[in-house]
PDB file of C-alpha atoms and ligand atoms in Angstrom:
ATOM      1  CA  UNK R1454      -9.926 -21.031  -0.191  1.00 66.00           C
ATOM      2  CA  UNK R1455      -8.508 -17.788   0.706  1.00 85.00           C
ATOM      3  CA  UNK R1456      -5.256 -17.423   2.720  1.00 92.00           C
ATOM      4  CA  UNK R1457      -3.077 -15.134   3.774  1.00 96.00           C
ATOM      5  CA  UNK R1458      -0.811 -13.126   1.406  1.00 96.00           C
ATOM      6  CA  UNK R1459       2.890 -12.205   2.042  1.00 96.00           C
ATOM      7  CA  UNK R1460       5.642 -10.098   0.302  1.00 96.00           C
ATOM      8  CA  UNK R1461       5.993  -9.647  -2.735  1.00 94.00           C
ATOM      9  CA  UNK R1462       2.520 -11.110  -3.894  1.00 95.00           C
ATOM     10  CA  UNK R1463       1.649  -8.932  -6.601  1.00 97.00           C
ATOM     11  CA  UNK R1464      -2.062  -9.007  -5.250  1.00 96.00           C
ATOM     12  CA  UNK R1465      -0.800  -6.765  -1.822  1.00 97.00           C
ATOM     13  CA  UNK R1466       0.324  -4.134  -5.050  1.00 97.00           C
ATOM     14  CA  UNK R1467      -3.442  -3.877  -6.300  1.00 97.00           C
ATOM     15  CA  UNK R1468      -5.523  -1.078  -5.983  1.00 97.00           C
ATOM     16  CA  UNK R1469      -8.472  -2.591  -4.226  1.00 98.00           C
ATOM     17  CA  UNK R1470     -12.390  -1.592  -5.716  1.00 98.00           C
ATOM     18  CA  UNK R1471     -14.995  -0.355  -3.336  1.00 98.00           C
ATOM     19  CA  UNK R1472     -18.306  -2.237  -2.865  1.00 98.00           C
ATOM     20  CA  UNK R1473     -21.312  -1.135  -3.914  1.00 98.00           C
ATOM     21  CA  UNK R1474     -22.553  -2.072  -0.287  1.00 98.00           C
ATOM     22  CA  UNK R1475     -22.500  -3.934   2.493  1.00 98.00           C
ATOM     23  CA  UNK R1476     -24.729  -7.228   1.627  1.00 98.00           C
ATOM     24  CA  UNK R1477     -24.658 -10.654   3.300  1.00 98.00           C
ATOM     25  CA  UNK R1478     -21.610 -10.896   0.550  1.00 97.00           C
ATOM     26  CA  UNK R1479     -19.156  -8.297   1.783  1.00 98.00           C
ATOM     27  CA  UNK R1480     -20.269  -9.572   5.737  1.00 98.00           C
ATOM     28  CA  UNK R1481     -18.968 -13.206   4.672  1.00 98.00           C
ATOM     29  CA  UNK R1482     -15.663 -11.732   3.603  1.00 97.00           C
ATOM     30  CA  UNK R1483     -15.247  -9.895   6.604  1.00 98.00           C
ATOM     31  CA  UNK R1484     -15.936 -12.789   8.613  1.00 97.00           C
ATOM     32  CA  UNK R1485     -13.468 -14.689   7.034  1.00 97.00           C
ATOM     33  CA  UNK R1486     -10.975 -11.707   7.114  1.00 97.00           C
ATOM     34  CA  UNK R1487     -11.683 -12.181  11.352  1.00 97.00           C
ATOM     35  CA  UNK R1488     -10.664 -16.046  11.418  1.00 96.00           C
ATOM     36  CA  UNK R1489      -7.514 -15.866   9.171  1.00 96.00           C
ATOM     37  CA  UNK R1490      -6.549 -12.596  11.404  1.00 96.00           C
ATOM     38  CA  UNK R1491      -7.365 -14.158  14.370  1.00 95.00           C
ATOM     39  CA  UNK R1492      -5.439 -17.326  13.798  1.00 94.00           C
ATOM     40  CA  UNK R1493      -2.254 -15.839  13.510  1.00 92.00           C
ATOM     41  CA  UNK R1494      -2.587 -13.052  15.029  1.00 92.00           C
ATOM     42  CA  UNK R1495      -3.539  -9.812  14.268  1.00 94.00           C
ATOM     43  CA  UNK R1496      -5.036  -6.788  15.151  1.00 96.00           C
ATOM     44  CA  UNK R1497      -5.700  -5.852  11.600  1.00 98.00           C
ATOM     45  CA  UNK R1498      -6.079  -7.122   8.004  1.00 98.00           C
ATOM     46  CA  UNK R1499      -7.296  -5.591   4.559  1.00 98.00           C
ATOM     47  CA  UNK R1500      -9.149  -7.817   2.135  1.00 98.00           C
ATOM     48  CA  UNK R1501      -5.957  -7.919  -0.508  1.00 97.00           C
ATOM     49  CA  UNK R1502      -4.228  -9.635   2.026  1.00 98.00           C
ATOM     50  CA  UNK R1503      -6.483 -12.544   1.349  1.00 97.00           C
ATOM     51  CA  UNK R1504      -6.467 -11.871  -2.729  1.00 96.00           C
ATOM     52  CA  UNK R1505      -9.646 -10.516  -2.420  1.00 97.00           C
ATOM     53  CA  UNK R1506      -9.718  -6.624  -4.320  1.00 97.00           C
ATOM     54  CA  UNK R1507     -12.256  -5.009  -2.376  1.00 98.00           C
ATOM     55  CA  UNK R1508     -12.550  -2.226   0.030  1.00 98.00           C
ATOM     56  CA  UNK R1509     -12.690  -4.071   3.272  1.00 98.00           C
ATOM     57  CA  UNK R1510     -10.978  -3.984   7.077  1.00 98.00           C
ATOM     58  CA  UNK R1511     -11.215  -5.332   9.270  1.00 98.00           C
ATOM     59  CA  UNK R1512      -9.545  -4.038  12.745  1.00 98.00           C
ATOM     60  CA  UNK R1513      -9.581  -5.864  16.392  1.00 97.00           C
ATOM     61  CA  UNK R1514      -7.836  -4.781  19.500  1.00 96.00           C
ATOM     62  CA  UNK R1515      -7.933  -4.000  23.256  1.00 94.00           C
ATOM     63  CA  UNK R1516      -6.973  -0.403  23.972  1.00 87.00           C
ATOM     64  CA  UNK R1517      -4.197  -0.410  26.922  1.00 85.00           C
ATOM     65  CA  UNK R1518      -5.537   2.300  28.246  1.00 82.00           C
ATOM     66  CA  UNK R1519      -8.979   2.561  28.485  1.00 84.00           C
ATOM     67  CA  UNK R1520      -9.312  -1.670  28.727  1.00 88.00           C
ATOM     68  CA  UNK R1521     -11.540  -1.270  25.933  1.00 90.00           C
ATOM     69  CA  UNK R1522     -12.190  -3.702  23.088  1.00 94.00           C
ATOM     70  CA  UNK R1523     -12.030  -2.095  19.424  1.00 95.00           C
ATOM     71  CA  UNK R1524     -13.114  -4.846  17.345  1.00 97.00           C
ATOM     72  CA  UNK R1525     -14.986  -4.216  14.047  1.00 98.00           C
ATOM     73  CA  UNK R1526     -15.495  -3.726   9.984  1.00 98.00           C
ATOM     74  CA  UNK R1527     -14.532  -1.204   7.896  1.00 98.00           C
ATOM     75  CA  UNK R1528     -16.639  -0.974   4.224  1.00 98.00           C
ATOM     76  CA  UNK R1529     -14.860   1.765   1.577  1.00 98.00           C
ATOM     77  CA  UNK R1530     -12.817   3.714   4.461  1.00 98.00           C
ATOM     78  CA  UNK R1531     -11.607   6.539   3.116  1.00 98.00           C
ATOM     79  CA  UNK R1532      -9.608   8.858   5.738  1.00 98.00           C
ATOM     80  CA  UNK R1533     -11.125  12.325   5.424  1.00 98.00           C
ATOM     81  CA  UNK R1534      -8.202  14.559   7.414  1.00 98.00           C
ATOM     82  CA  UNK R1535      -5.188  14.072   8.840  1.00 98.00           C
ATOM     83  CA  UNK R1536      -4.094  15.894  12.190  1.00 98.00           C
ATOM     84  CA  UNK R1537      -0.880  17.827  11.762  1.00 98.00           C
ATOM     85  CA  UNK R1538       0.261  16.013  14.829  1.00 98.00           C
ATOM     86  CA  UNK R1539       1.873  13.357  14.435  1.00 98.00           C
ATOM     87  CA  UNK R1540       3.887  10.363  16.521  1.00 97.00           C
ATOM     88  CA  UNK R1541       6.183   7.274  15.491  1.00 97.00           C
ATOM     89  CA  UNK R1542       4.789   4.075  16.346  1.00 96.00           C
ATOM     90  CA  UNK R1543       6.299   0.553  15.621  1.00 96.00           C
ATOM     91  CA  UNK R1544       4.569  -1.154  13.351  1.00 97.00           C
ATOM     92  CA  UNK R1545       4.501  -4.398  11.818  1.00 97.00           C
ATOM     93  CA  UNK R1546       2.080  -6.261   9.370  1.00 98.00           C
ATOM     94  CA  UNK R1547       0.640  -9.582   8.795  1.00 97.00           C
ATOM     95  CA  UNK R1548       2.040  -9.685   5.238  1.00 97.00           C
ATOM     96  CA  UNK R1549       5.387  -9.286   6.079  1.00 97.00           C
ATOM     97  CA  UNK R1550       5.805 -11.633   9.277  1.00 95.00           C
ATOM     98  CA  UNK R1551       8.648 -10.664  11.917  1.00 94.00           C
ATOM     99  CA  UNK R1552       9.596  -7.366  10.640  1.00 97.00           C
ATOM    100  CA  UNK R1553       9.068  -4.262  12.321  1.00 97.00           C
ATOM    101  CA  UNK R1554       9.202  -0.369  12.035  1.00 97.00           C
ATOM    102  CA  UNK R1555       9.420   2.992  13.592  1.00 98.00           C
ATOM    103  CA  UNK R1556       7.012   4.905  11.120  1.00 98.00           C
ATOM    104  CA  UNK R1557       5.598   9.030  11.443  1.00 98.00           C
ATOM    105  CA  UNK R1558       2.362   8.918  11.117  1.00 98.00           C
ATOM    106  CA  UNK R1559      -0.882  11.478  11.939  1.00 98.00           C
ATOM    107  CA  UNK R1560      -1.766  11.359  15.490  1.00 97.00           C
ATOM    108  CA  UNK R1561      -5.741  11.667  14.775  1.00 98.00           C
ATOM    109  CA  UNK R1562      -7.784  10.830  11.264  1.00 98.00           C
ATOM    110  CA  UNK R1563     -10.950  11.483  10.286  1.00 98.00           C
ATOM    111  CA  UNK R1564     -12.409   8.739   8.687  1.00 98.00           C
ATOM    112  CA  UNK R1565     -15.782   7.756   7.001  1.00 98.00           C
ATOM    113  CA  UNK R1566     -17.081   4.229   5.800  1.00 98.00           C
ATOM    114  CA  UNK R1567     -19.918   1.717   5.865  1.00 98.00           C
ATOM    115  CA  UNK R1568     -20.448  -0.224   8.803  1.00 98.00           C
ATOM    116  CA  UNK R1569     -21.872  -4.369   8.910  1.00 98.00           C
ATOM    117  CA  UNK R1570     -25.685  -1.712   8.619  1.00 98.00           C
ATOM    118  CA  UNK R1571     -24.573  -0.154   5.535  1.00 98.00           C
ATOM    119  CA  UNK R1572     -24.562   2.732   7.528  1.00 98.00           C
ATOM    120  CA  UNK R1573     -22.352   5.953   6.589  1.00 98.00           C
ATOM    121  CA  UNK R1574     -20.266   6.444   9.584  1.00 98.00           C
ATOM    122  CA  UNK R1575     -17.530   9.740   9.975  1.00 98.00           C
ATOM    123  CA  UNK R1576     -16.034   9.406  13.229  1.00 97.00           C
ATOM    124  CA  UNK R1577     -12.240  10.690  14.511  1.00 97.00           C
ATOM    125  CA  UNK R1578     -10.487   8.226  15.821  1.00 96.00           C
ATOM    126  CA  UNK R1579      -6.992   8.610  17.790  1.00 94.00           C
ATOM    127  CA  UNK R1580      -3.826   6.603  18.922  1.00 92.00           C
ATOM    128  CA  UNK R1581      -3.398   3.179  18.267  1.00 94.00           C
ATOM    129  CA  UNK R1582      -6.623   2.844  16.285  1.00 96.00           C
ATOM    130  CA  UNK R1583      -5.723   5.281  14.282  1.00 97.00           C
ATOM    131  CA  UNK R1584      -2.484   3.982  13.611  1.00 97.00           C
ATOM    132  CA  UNK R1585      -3.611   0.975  12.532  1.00 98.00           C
ATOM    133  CA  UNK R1586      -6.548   2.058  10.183  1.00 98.00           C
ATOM    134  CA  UNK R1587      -4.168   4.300   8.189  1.00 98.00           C
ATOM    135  CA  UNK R1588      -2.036   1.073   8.035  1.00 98.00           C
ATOM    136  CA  UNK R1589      -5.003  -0.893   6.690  1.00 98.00           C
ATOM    137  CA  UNK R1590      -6.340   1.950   4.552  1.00 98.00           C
ATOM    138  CA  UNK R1591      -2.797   2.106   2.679  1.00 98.00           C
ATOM    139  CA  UNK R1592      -3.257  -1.524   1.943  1.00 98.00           C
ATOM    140  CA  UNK R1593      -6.330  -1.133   0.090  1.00 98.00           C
ATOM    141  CA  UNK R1594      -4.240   1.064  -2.572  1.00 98.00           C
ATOM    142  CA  UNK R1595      -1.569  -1.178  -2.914  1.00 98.00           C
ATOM    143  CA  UNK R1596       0.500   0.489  -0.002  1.00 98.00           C
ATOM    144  CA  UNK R1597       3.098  -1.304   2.802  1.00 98.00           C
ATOM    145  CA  UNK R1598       4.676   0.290   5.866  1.00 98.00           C
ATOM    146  CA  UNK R1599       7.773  -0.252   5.031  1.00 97.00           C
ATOM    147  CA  UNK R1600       7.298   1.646   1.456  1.00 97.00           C
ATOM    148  CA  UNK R1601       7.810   4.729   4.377  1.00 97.00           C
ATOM    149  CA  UNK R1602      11.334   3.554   4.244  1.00 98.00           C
ATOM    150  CA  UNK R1603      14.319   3.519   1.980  1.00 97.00           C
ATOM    151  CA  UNK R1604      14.472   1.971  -0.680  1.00 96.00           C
ATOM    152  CA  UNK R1605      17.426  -0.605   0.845  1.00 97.00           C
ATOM    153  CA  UNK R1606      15.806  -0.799   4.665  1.00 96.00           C
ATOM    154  CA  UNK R1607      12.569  -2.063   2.517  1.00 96.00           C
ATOM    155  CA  UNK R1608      14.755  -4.547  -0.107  1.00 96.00           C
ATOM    156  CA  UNK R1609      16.390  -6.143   3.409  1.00 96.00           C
ATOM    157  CA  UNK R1610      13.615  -6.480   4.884  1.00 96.00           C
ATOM    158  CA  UNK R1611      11.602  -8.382   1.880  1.00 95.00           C
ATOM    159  CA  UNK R1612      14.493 -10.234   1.756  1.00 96.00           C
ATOM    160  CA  UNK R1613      14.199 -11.386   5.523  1.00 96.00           C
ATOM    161  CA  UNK R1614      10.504 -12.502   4.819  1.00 95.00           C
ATOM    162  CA  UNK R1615      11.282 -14.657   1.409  1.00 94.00           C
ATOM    163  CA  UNK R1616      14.030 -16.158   3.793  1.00 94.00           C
ATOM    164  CA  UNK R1617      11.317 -16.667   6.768  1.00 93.00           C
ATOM    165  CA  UNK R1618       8.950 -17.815   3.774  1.00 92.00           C
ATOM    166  CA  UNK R1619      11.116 -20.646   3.291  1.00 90.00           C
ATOM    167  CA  UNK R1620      11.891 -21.596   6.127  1.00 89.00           C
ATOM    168  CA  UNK R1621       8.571 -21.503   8.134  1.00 85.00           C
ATOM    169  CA  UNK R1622       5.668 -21.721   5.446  1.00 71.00           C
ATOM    170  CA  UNK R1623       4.637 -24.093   2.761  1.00 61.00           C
ATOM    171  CA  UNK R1624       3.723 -20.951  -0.282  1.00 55.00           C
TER     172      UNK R1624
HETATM  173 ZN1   ZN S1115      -0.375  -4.782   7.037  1.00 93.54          ZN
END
């Protein structure tokens, strides 16, 4: 049964593989990405998180502003350009529970994947859903947030989650 993955399990390091498309399969992983996201939870998790090496996100939110709710799945997203703007946001991540960052990242992207259709989608997206898909999207090639930091920031805060590990979760 699939779980979710913390720091340092050498399966968040993977390069993930993308799907040849989006079948009753990949839809089954997704939903399961949903539930284990959902349970703790989160507004977004990459299929590595759950050991599974495949190009898949999965992304759920309500937008502050607009009251809207962003909730859907992501096949082989690849992020096509990158504004030149760009903004610090706090982020955090499901693999690395309590820890959070300031990190610079493009205000807009352009991304295109598959959607639950296997339809090619390109659409910009902006703000907080962008934030988070270039989050996700770094996961799928082996990628953390806090790799965006130094090298000793990132070692203390590993070192935080082993110690949360412990104390808070059977691994
Ligand atoms: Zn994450």
């Amino acid at each position: 049964m699939e779980k979710l993955l913390y720091v340092p399990n050498p399966l968040l390091r993977q390069k993930t593989k993308k799907i040849e498309s989006v079948g009753s399969y990949e839809l089954k992983i997704a939903k399961k990405m949903k539930e284990i996201m959902y349970s703790v939870p989160g507004v977004g998790l990459a299929a590595n998180q759950i050991g599974i090496l495949k190009q898949i996100i999965t992304i759920s939110f309500t937008d502050q502003e607009t009251k809207k709710e962003v909730n859907y799945n992501l096949f082989n997203p690849e992020i096509i350009s990158y504004s030149q703007e760009k903004i610090f946001m706090e982020e955090g991540c499901l693999s690395l529970p309590e820890q959070f960052a300031k990190i610079e990242r493009s205000k807009k992207i352009l991304i295109k994947y598959l959607d639950d259709n296997n339809h090619s989608v390109m659409k910009e997206v902006d703000g907080v859903e962008a934030r988070i898909l270039q989050h996700e999207i770094d996961h799928l090639s082996g990628k953390l947030f806090v790799d965006y930091l130094s090298s000793l920031k990132r070692n203390i805060m590993i070192k935080k989650v082993k110690k949360y590990l412990k104390n808070n979760i059977d691994v």
